[in-house]
N, C-alpha and C. Protein backbone atom coordinates (compact mmCIF):
# COMPACT_ATOMS: atom_id res chain seq x y z
N UNK A 1 114.91 -10.37 -8.28
CA UNK A 1 114.84 -10.40 -6.78
C UNK A 1 113.67 -8.93 -6.86
N UNK A 2 112.66 -9.11 -5.82
CA UNK A 2 111.64 -7.73 -5.63
C UNK A 2 112.72 -6.70 -5.49
N UNK A 3 111.34 -5.68 -5.76
CA UNK A 3 111.60 -4.86 -5.28
C UNK A 3 110.77 -4.54 -4.58
N UNK A 4 111.22 -2.87 -3.43
CA UNK A 4 109.75 -2.20 -3.21
C UNK A 4 109.49 -3.59 -1.82
N UNK A 5 108.53 -3.03 -0.89
CA UNK A 5 108.08 -3.39 -0.13
C UNK A 5 107.36 -5.17 0.03
N UNK A 6 106.85 -5.37 -0.97
CA UNK A 6 107.00 -6.78 -1.12
C UNK A 6 108.34 -7.95 -1.08
N UNK A 7 109.14 -7.38 -1.64
CA UNK A 7 110.89 -7.83 -1.26
C UNK A 7 110.65 -8.30 0.72
N UNK A 8 109.64 -8.31 1.45
CA UNK A 8 110.12 -8.22 3.03
C UNK A 8 108.95 -9.51 2.66
N UNK A 9 108.22 -10.01 2.08
CA UNK A 9 107.36 -11.55 2.23
C UNK A 9 108.13 -12.97 2.25
N UNK A 10 108.69 -12.40 1.47
CA UNK A 10 110.40 -13.31 1.51
C UNK A 10 110.89 -13.87 2.75
N UNK A 11 111.26 -12.76 4.12
CA UNK A 11 111.31 -13.30 5.26
C UNK A 11 110.59 -14.08 5.73
N UNK A 12 109.34 -14.40 5.45
CA UNK A 12 108.75 -14.68 6.22
C UNK A 12 109.27 -16.73 6.52
N UNK A 13 108.98 -17.65 5.16
CA UNK A 13 109.59 -18.70 5.10
C UNK A 13 110.52 -19.45 6.04
N UNK A 14 111.56 -18.51 5.58
CA UNK A 14 113.44 -17.59 5.66
C UNK A 14 113.48 -18.00 7.36
N UNK A 15 112.25 -17.04 8.20
CA UNK A 15 112.14 -17.53 9.64
C UNK A 15 111.73 -18.53 10.01
N UNK A 16 110.50 -18.55 9.09
CA UNK A 16 110.16 -19.97 9.93
C UNK A 16 111.03 -21.27 9.76
N UNK A 17 111.57 -21.40 8.60
CA UNK A 17 112.38 -22.07 8.45
C UNK A 17 114.08 -21.99 10.12
N UNK A 18 114.24 -21.03 10.59
CA UNK A 18 115.37 -21.09 10.82
C UNK A 18 114.87 -21.35 12.52
N UNK A 19 113.10 -20.72 12.95
CA UNK A 19 112.56 -21.24 13.75
C UNK A 19 112.41 -22.40 14.08
N UNK A 20 111.56 -23.56 12.87
CA UNK A 20 110.71 -25.16 12.91
C UNK A 20 112.30 -25.75 13.06
N UNK A 21 113.77 -25.79 12.39
CA UNK A 21 114.77 -26.30 12.27
C UNK A 21 115.58 -27.14 13.47
N UNK A 22 115.95 -26.27 14.90
CA UNK A 22 115.52 -26.97 16.26
C UNK A 22 114.58 -27.78 16.61
N UNK A 23 113.10 -27.70 16.16
CA UNK A 23 112.31 -28.46 16.53
C UNK A 23 112.03 -29.62 15.82
N UNK A 24 112.92 -29.84 14.57
CA UNK A 24 112.74 -31.76 13.85
C UNK A 24 114.18 -32.14 14.31
N UNK A 25 113.31 -33.09 14.18
CA UNK A 25 113.53 -34.40 14.93
C UNK A 25 114.48 -34.97 14.10
N UNK A 26 116.14 -35.18 14.39
CA UNK A 26 116.81 -35.48 13.86
C UNK A 26 117.01 -37.76 13.80
N UNK A 27 117.15 -38.59 13.08
CA UNK A 27 117.39 -40.08 13.77
C UNK A 27 117.89 -40.03 14.95
N UNK A 28 117.58 -41.30 15.05
CA UNK A 28 118.51 -42.08 15.54
C UNK A 28 119.86 -43.13 15.57
N UNK A 29 119.07 -43.37 14.29
CA UNK A 29 120.16 -44.91 13.92
C UNK A 29 120.14 -44.43 12.12
N UNK A 30 121.00 -44.09 11.08
CA UNK A 30 121.19 -44.00 9.94
C UNK A 30 121.95 -45.02 9.65
N UNK A 31 121.34 -45.95 8.25
CA UNK A 31 122.49 -46.54 7.76
C UNK A 31 122.42 -46.94 6.12
N UNK A 32 123.57 -46.30 5.97
CA UNK A 32 123.91 -45.75 5.00
C UNK A 32 123.00 -46.84 3.93
N UNK A 33 123.20 -46.65 2.08
CA UNK A 33 121.84 -47.09 1.70
C UNK A 33 122.77 -49.07 0.77
N UNK A 34 124.41 -48.46 1.02
CA UNK A 34 124.94 -50.28 0.74
C UNK A 34 125.68 -49.88 1.67
N UNK A 35 125.65 -49.84 2.83
CA UNK A 35 125.83 -50.32 4.09
C UNK A 35 127.06 -50.63 4.40
N UNK A 36 127.92 -48.80 3.97
CA UNK A 36 129.45 -48.65 4.00
C UNK A 36 129.26 -48.21 5.31
N UNK A 37 128.61 -47.83 5.93
CA UNK A 37 128.34 -46.71 7.60
C UNK A 37 127.78 -46.87 8.45
N UNK A 38 127.42 -46.64 9.34
CA UNK A 38 126.58 -46.39 10.23
C UNK A 38 126.23 -45.12 11.61
N UNK A 39 125.38 -44.83 11.52
CA UNK A 39 125.24 -43.23 12.63
C UNK A 39 124.39 -43.43 13.23
N UNK A 40 124.86 -42.84 14.41
CA UNK A 40 124.07 -42.73 15.71
C UNK A 40 124.22 -42.07 16.17
N UNK A 41 123.14 -41.51 16.95
CA UNK A 41 123.08 -40.02 17.76
C UNK A 41 123.25 -40.35 18.91
N UNK A 42 124.63 -39.97 19.52
CA UNK A 42 124.41 -40.28 21.24
C UNK A 42 124.53 -38.41 22.19
N UNK A 43 124.77 -38.48 22.93
CA UNK A 43 124.44 -37.06 23.80
C UNK A 43 126.18 -36.45 23.23
N UNK A 44 127.03 -37.17 22.77
CA UNK A 44 127.27 -36.01 22.57
C UNK A 44 127.53 -35.53 20.68
N UNK A 45 126.97 -36.39 20.11
CA UNK A 45 127.06 -36.03 18.80
C UNK A 45 126.58 -37.15 18.34
N UNK A 46 126.79 -37.09 16.84
CA UNK A 46 126.72 -38.58 16.01
C UNK A 46 128.19 -39.41 15.75
N UNK A 47 127.79 -40.51 16.63
CA UNK A 47 129.14 -41.41 16.63
C UNK A 47 128.86 -42.47 15.06
N UNK A 48 129.55 -42.61 14.91
CA UNK A 48 129.78 -43.20 13.12
C UNK A 48 131.05 -44.24 13.42
N UNK A 49 130.74 -45.46 12.64
CA UNK A 49 131.08 -47.15 12.76
C UNK A 49 132.08 -47.12 12.20
N UNK A 50 132.77 -45.70 11.40
CA UNK A 50 134.30 -45.99 10.26
C UNK A 50 134.87 -44.61 11.24
N UNK A 51 136.09 -44.99 11.02
CA UNK A 51 137.09 -43.85 11.20
C UNK A 51 137.34 -43.19 9.33
N UNK A 52 136.54 -44.08 8.44
CA UNK A 52 137.72 -42.75 7.56
C UNK A 52 136.54 -44.56 5.95
N UNK A 53 136.81 -43.88 4.88
CA UNK A 53 135.77 -44.41 3.85
C UNK A 53 134.39 -44.07 4.40
N UNK A 54 134.17 -43.66 2.86
CA UNK A 54 131.97 -42.98 2.84
C UNK A 54 132.40 -42.26 3.89
N UNK A 55 132.78 -41.39 3.21
CA UNK A 55 133.78 -39.31 4.09
C UNK A 55 132.07 -38.71 3.00
N UNK A 56 131.76 -38.76 2.04
CA UNK A 56 130.48 -38.07 1.88
C UNK A 56 129.34 -38.52 2.19
N UNK A 57 128.47 -39.39 2.77
CA UNK A 57 127.60 -39.94 3.24
C UNK A 57 128.18 -39.44 4.78
N UNK A 58 129.40 -39.89 6.24
CA UNK A 58 129.39 -39.11 6.90
C UNK A 58 129.92 -38.04 6.86
N UNK A 59 129.63 -37.23 5.76
CA UNK A 59 130.55 -35.50 6.14
C UNK A 59 129.17 -34.82 6.05
N UNK A 60 128.57 -35.82 4.92
CA UNK A 60 126.23 -34.56 5.43
C UNK A 60 125.89 -35.61 6.28
N UNK A 61 125.45 -36.13 7.25
CA UNK A 61 125.27 -36.44 8.87
C UNK A 61 125.14 -36.08 9.39
N UNK A 62 126.84 -35.60 9.23
CA UNK A 62 127.11 -34.30 10.39
C UNK A 62 126.95 -33.07 9.91
N UNK A 63 127.14 -32.69 8.86
CA UNK A 63 126.55 -31.55 8.49
C UNK A 63 125.75 -31.41 8.74
N UNK A 64 124.73 -32.43 8.69
CA UNK A 64 123.00 -32.13 8.27
C UNK A 64 122.49 -31.68 9.92
N UNK A 65 123.48 -32.71 10.99
CA UNK A 65 122.97 -32.25 12.34
C UNK A 65 123.28 -31.12 13.10
N UNK A 66 124.06 -30.50 12.60
CA UNK A 66 125.24 -29.09 13.14
C UNK A 66 125.90 -29.77 13.92
N UNK A 67 127.14 -30.89 13.13
CA UNK A 67 128.08 -30.97 14.22
C UNK A 67 129.12 -30.77 13.10
N UNK A 68 130.18 -29.87 13.65
CA UNK A 68 131.31 -29.10 12.60
C UNK A 68 132.34 -30.41 13.03
N UNK A 69 132.38 -31.46 14.10
CA UNK A 69 133.06 -32.43 13.83
C UNK A 69 133.67 -33.54 13.02
N UNK A 70 135.17 -33.60 12.85
CA UNK A 70 135.22 -35.15 11.75
C UNK A 70 135.15 -36.14 11.95
N UNK A 71 135.20 -36.74 10.30
CA UNK A 71 134.32 -38.47 10.20
C UNK A 71 135.37 -39.07 11.68
N UNK A 72 136.42 -38.96 11.82
CA UNK A 72 137.25 -38.83 12.92
C UNK A 72 136.77 -39.03 14.68
N UNK A 73 136.55 -38.36 14.43
CA UNK A 73 136.31 -37.36 15.26
C UNK A 73 134.83 -38.02 15.92
N UNK A 74 134.15 -38.51 15.39
CA UNK A 74 132.56 -38.92 15.48
C UNK A 74 132.70 -40.73 15.38
N UNK A 75 133.82 -41.21 14.33
CA UNK A 75 134.25 -42.33 15.43
C UNK A 75 134.60 -42.80 16.27
N UNK A 76 135.25 -41.41 17.05
CA UNK A 76 135.61 -41.70 19.08
C UNK A 76 134.59 -42.09 19.62
N UNK A 77 133.60 -41.39 19.00
CA UNK A 77 132.13 -41.61 19.79
C UNK A 77 131.94 -42.41 19.85
N UNK A 78 131.73 -43.69 18.48
CA UNK A 78 131.33 -44.02 18.77
C UNK A 78 132.23 -45.70 19.87
N UNK A 79 131.20 -46.35 21.38
CA UNK A 79 132.09 -46.64 22.46
C UNK A 79 131.28 -47.62 22.64
N UNK A 80 132.46 -48.88 22.41
CA UNK A 80 131.70 -50.39 22.93
C UNK A 80 132.62 -51.17 22.72
N UNK A 81 132.23 -52.55 22.98
CA UNK A 81 133.23 -53.46 22.84
C UNK A 81 133.22 -53.94 21.52
N UNK A 82 134.10 -53.17 20.67
CA UNK A 82 134.40 -53.55 19.31
C UNK A 82 135.46 -54.40 18.59
N UNK A 83 135.49 -54.54 17.03
CA UNK A 83 137.10 -55.10 17.09
C UNK A 83 137.16 -54.35 15.56
N UNK A 84 138.20 -54.49 14.96
CA UNK A 84 138.49 -53.37 14.01
C UNK A 84 137.59 -53.56 12.68
N UNK A 85 137.37 -54.40 12.42
CA UNK A 85 135.81 -54.26 10.86
C UNK A 85 134.75 -55.05 11.77
N UNK A 86 134.41 -55.30 13.30
CA UNK A 86 133.00 -55.90 13.31
C UNK A 86 132.97 -54.76 14.36
N UNK A 87 132.04 -53.46 14.14
CA UNK A 87 131.59 -52.72 15.23
C UNK A 87 130.39 -52.90 16.21
N UNK A 88 130.24 -52.53 17.03
CA UNK A 88 128.77 -52.82 17.84
C UNK A 88 128.68 -51.66 18.72
N UNK A 89 128.00 -51.08 18.78
CA UNK A 89 126.43 -50.24 20.03
C UNK A 89 125.70 -50.20 19.96
N UNK A 90 124.75 -49.80 20.75
CA UNK A 90 123.49 -50.56 21.11
C UNK A 90 122.86 -48.86 21.65
N UNK A 91 121.42 -49.34 21.34
CA UNK A 91 120.72 -48.23 20.82
C UNK A 91 119.53 -48.09 20.37
N UNK A 92 118.44 -47.44 21.24
CA UNK A 92 117.23 -47.68 20.65
C UNK A 92 116.39 -49.65 21.06
N UNK A 93 117.37 -49.88 22.02
CA UNK A 93 116.91 -51.26 22.60
C UNK A 93 117.32 -52.51 22.22
N UNK A 94 118.85 -51.85 21.08
CA UNK A 94 118.70 -52.95 19.72
C UNK A 94 120.66 -52.74 19.85
N UNK A 95 120.82 -53.41 19.79
CA UNK A 95 122.59 -54.16 19.10
C UNK A 95 123.11 -53.65 17.58
N UNK A 96 123.31 -52.68 17.85
CA UNK A 96 123.25 -52.38 15.90
C UNK A 96 125.13 -52.91 15.96
N UNK A 97 125.39 -53.93 14.69
CA UNK A 97 126.52 -54.52 14.57
C UNK A 97 126.36 -53.73 13.23
N UNK A 98 127.73 -53.16 13.07
CA UNK A 98 128.21 -53.26 11.52
C UNK A 98 129.42 -54.53 11.17
N UNK A 99 129.40 -54.99 10.03
CA UNK A 99 130.88 -55.69 9.66
C UNK A 99 131.23 -55.03 7.78
N UNK A 100 132.41 -54.81 8.57
CA UNK A 100 132.88 -54.73 7.46
C UNK A 100 134.06 -55.29 6.82
N UNK A 101 133.61 -55.41 5.07
CA UNK A 101 134.73 -56.71 4.66
C UNK A 101 134.07 -57.79 5.11
N UNK A 102 134.34 -58.99 4.29
CA UNK A 102 134.36 -60.47 4.89
C UNK A 102 134.92 -60.14 6.15
N UNK A 103 136.56 -59.37 6.69
CA UNK A 103 136.79 -59.87 7.66
C UNK A 103 136.28 -59.70 9.02
N UNK A 104 135.41 -58.25 8.66
CA UNK A 104 134.18 -58.60 9.34
C UNK A 104 132.84 -59.36 9.38
N UNK A 105 132.63 -60.09 8.49
CA UNK A 105 131.66 -60.73 8.12
C UNK A 105 131.46 -61.93 8.47
N UNK A 106 133.28 -62.00 8.67
CA UNK A 106 134.02 -63.36 9.19
C UNK A 106 133.27 -63.46 11.15
N UNK A 107 133.65 -62.36 11.51
CA UNK A 107 133.16 -62.35 13.04
C UNK A 107 131.79 -63.12 13.61
N UNK A 108 130.30 -62.42 12.79
CA UNK A 108 129.22 -62.47 13.41
C UNK A 108 129.07 -63.91 13.56
N UNK A 109 128.16 -64.66 14.55
CA UNK A 109 128.27 -64.96 15.77
C UNK A 109 126.48 -65.48 14.80
N UNK A 110 126.34 -67.03 14.85
CA UNK A 110 124.94 -67.48 14.09
C UNK A 110 125.13 -68.87 15.16
N UNK A 111 123.52 -68.42 15.53
CA UNK A 111 122.70 -67.47 15.58
C UNK A 111 122.54 -66.21 15.77
N UNK A 112 121.96 -65.75 15.36
CA UNK A 112 121.89 -63.89 15.81
C UNK A 112 120.69 -64.40 16.39
N UNK A 113 120.56 -63.02 17.73
CA UNK A 113 119.21 -62.83 18.35
C UNK A 113 118.47 -61.51 18.05
N UNK A 114 116.66 -61.54 18.54
CA UNK A 114 115.90 -60.73 17.47
C UNK A 114 116.37 -59.29 18.41
N UNK A 115 116.97 -59.29 19.19
CA UNK A 115 117.78 -57.94 19.55
C UNK A 115 118.67 -56.72 19.06
N UNK A 116 119.40 -57.76 17.83
CA UNK A 116 119.98 -57.30 17.37
C UNK A 116 120.00 -56.70 15.97
N UNK A 117 120.52 -55.72 14.97
CA UNK A 117 120.20 -55.71 14.13
C UNK A 117 121.64 -55.48 13.42
N UNK A 118 121.97 -55.61 12.09
CA UNK A 118 123.26 -56.95 11.61
C UNK A 118 123.09 -56.11 10.47
N UNK A 119 124.19 -54.36 10.17
CA UNK A 119 124.42 -54.15 8.87
C UNK A 119 126.17 -54.94 8.47
N UNK A 120 126.29 -55.52 6.63
CA UNK A 120 126.98 -56.04 5.95
C UNK A 120 127.49 -54.83 5.26
N UNK A 121 128.88 -55.08 5.06
CA UNK A 121 128.90 -54.56 3.66
C UNK A 121 129.12 -55.37 1.97
N UNK A 122 129.20 -56.90 2.57
CA UNK A 122 129.34 -57.85 1.99
C UNK A 122 128.21 -58.58 1.59
N UNK A 123 127.79 -59.44 1.02
CA UNK A 123 126.97 -60.41 1.40
C UNK A 123 127.11 -61.24 2.31
N UNK A 124 126.18 -61.80 3.49
CA UNK A 124 126.12 -63.15 4.21
C UNK A 124 125.33 -63.89 3.90
N UNK A 125 125.92 -64.89 3.97
CA UNK A 125 124.60 -66.27 3.23
C UNK A 125 124.45 -67.23 3.83
N UNK A 126 125.41 -67.35 5.13
CA UNK A 126 125.34 -68.39 6.38
C UNK A 126 124.36 -68.36 7.61
N UNK A 127 124.21 -66.68 7.38
CA UNK A 127 123.20 -66.21 9.54
C UNK A 127 122.44 -66.62 9.25
N UNK A 128 121.77 -67.14 10.47
CA UNK A 128 120.49 -67.65 11.32
C UNK A 128 120.57 -66.80 12.12
N UNK A 129 118.68 -67.00 12.28
CA UNK A 129 118.90 -66.40 13.66
C UNK A 129 117.33 -65.57 13.53
N UNK A 130 116.72 -64.81 14.38
CA UNK A 130 115.80 -63.68 14.61
C UNK A 130 116.19 -62.49 14.49
N UNK A 131 117.44 -62.18 13.90
CA UNK A 131 118.09 -60.45 13.60
C UNK A 131 117.15 -59.88 12.65
N UNK A 132 117.46 -58.80 12.10
CA UNK A 132 117.66 -57.77 11.25
C UNK A 132 118.81 -58.08 10.57
N UNK A 133 118.70 -58.97 9.57
CA UNK A 133 120.21 -58.22 7.95
C UNK A 133 119.53 -57.82 7.58
N UNK A 134 120.80 -56.60 7.29
CA UNK A 134 121.10 -55.59 6.60
C UNK A 134 121.91 -56.01 5.74
N UNK A 135 121.92 -56.91 4.07
CA UNK A 135 122.78 -57.21 3.35
C UNK A 135 122.89 -55.89 1.93
N UNK A 136 124.01 -55.62 1.43
CA UNK A 136 123.92 -54.78 0.17
C UNK A 136 123.17 -54.93 -0.43
N UNK A 137 122.41 -56.48 -0.78
CA UNK A 137 121.62 -56.20 -1.65
C UNK A 137 120.15 -56.37 -0.92
N UNK A 138 120.07 -56.20 -0.41
CA UNK A 138 118.39 -56.02 0.67
C UNK A 138 118.59 -54.37 0.99
N UNK A 139 119.75 -53.84 1.04
CA UNK A 139 119.49 -52.19 1.73
C UNK A 139 119.83 -51.53 -0.06
N UNK A 140 119.92 -52.63 -1.25
CA UNK A 140 119.99 -51.19 -2.91
C UNK A 140 118.17 -51.33 -2.73
N UNK A 141 117.52 -52.51 -2.24
CA UNK A 141 116.35 -52.69 -2.59
C UNK A 141 115.74 -51.66 -1.56
N UNK A 142 116.01 -51.42 -0.29
CA UNK A 142 115.24 -50.49 0.68
C UNK A 142 115.60 -49.24 0.51
N UNK A 143 116.99 -48.95 0.24
CA UNK A 143 117.50 -47.41 0.14
C UNK A 143 118.17 -47.27 1.81
N UNK A 144 118.59 -46.40 1.95
CA UNK A 144 119.23 -46.28 2.95
C UNK A 144 117.79 -46.32 4.34
N UNK A 145 118.19 -46.24 5.21
CA UNK A 145 117.64 -46.64 6.43
C UNK A 145 117.65 -45.37 8.11
N UNK A 146 116.81 -45.62 8.17
CA UNK A 146 116.66 -44.22 9.87
C UNK A 146 115.97 -44.99 10.68
N UNK A 147 116.16 -45.32 11.88
CA UNK A 147 115.18 -45.36 12.99
C UNK A 147 114.99 -44.11 13.59
N UNK A 148 113.69 -44.39 14.32
CA UNK A 148 113.40 -42.61 14.43
C UNK A 148 113.82 -42.68 16.53
N UNK A 149 113.61 -41.94 16.85
CA UNK A 149 113.71 -42.05 18.29
C UNK A 149 112.75 -42.96 19.05
N UNK A 150 111.34 -43.65 18.10
CA UNK A 150 110.86 -44.20 18.77
C UNK A 150 110.98 -45.65 18.26
N UNK A 151 111.72 -45.59 17.33
CA UNK A 151 112.02 -46.87 17.38
C UNK A 151 111.79 -47.47 16.05
N UNK A 152 110.83 -46.54 15.23
CA UNK A 152 110.40 -46.65 13.95
C UNK A 152 111.66 -46.40 13.09
N UNK A 153 110.97 -47.46 12.29
CA UNK A 153 111.88 -48.30 10.73
C UNK A 153 111.52 -48.05 9.85
N UNK A 154 112.82 -46.03 9.34
CA UNK A 154 111.41 -45.58 7.51
C UNK A 154 112.75 -46.48 6.86
N UNK A 155 112.39 -46.68 5.91
CA UNK A 155 113.91 -45.97 4.79
C UNK A 155 113.79 -45.25 3.03
N UNK A 156 114.13 -45.43 2.84
CA UNK A 156 113.81 -44.57 1.24
C UNK A 156 113.22 -44.86 0.33
N UNK A 157 113.49 -45.86 -0.34
CA UNK A 157 112.46 -47.11 -0.98
C UNK A 157 111.44 -47.15 -0.28
N UNK A 158 110.70 -47.16 0.68
CA UNK A 158 109.33 -47.40 1.30
C UNK A 158 107.68 -47.21 0.01
N UNK A 159 107.37 -48.15 -0.52
CA UNK A 159 106.57 -47.29 -1.06
C UNK A 159 105.29 -46.92 -0.61
N UNK A 160 104.53 -46.84 0.49
CA UNK A 160 103.74 -46.61 1.30
C UNK A 160 104.56 -44.71 1.91
N UNK A 161 105.39 -44.54 1.48
CA UNK A 161 106.49 -43.56 2.27
C UNK A 161 106.36 -42.66 0.84
N UNK A 162 104.92 -42.07 0.20
CA UNK A 162 105.41 -41.65 -0.99
C UNK A 162 105.48 -39.83 -0.50
N UNK A 163 106.67 -39.11 -1.47
CA UNK A 163 106.79 -37.80 -1.20
C UNK A 163 106.41 -36.94 -2.42
N UNK A 164 106.49 -35.43 -2.47
CA UNK A 164 106.03 -35.14 -3.70
C UNK A 164 106.79 -34.86 -4.54
N UNK A 165 108.15 -35.28 -3.83
CA UNK A 165 109.43 -35.80 -5.27
C UNK A 165 109.12 -37.09 -5.74
N UNK A 166 108.41 -38.02 -5.32
CA UNK A 166 108.52 -39.62 -5.42
C UNK A 166 108.57 -39.66 -6.58
N UNK A 167 108.64 -40.40 -7.35
CA UNK A 167 107.85 -40.54 -9.03
C UNK A 167 106.83 -41.67 -8.12
N UNK A 168 105.90 -41.86 -8.83
CA UNK A 168 104.65 -42.19 -8.89
C UNK A 168 104.51 -43.85 -8.87
N UNK A 169 104.51 -44.65 -8.10
CA UNK A 169 104.52 -45.95 -8.37
C UNK A 169 103.14 -47.42 -8.49
């Protein structure tokens, strides 16, 4: 640690981070890299598609949003006509569906519509239609996915979106 007056220069980046944090945009929709949970930013805070399970991902998302609530509280914000294994919510002009396990996948209707984003935690080989289907295999290739407020889809393993810490491809 620095001694003397120069140590106060370290306060500049800390102060900048504190000032700019509220201005940074949080993704409207987050999809876990294994299809295990979806998070949608609502007026009450981030709503999660599962009341339990995938706790590390769920707690990380809530913590990064500055939300002190539990995963169960975030699940209570998920207000839609859903069943236990097929969760639905509308955001950004899309209907996001989260099919949990084989029971959830069995409840999916085919053909699916172009305004649907369907996330499954198991492979679904027989679903047809124009929807965006995100299966575990596809998510392994893309990594986790975020949708911005403008509807832009950003995925972790996007080769066109290099970060300073990304391995060169």
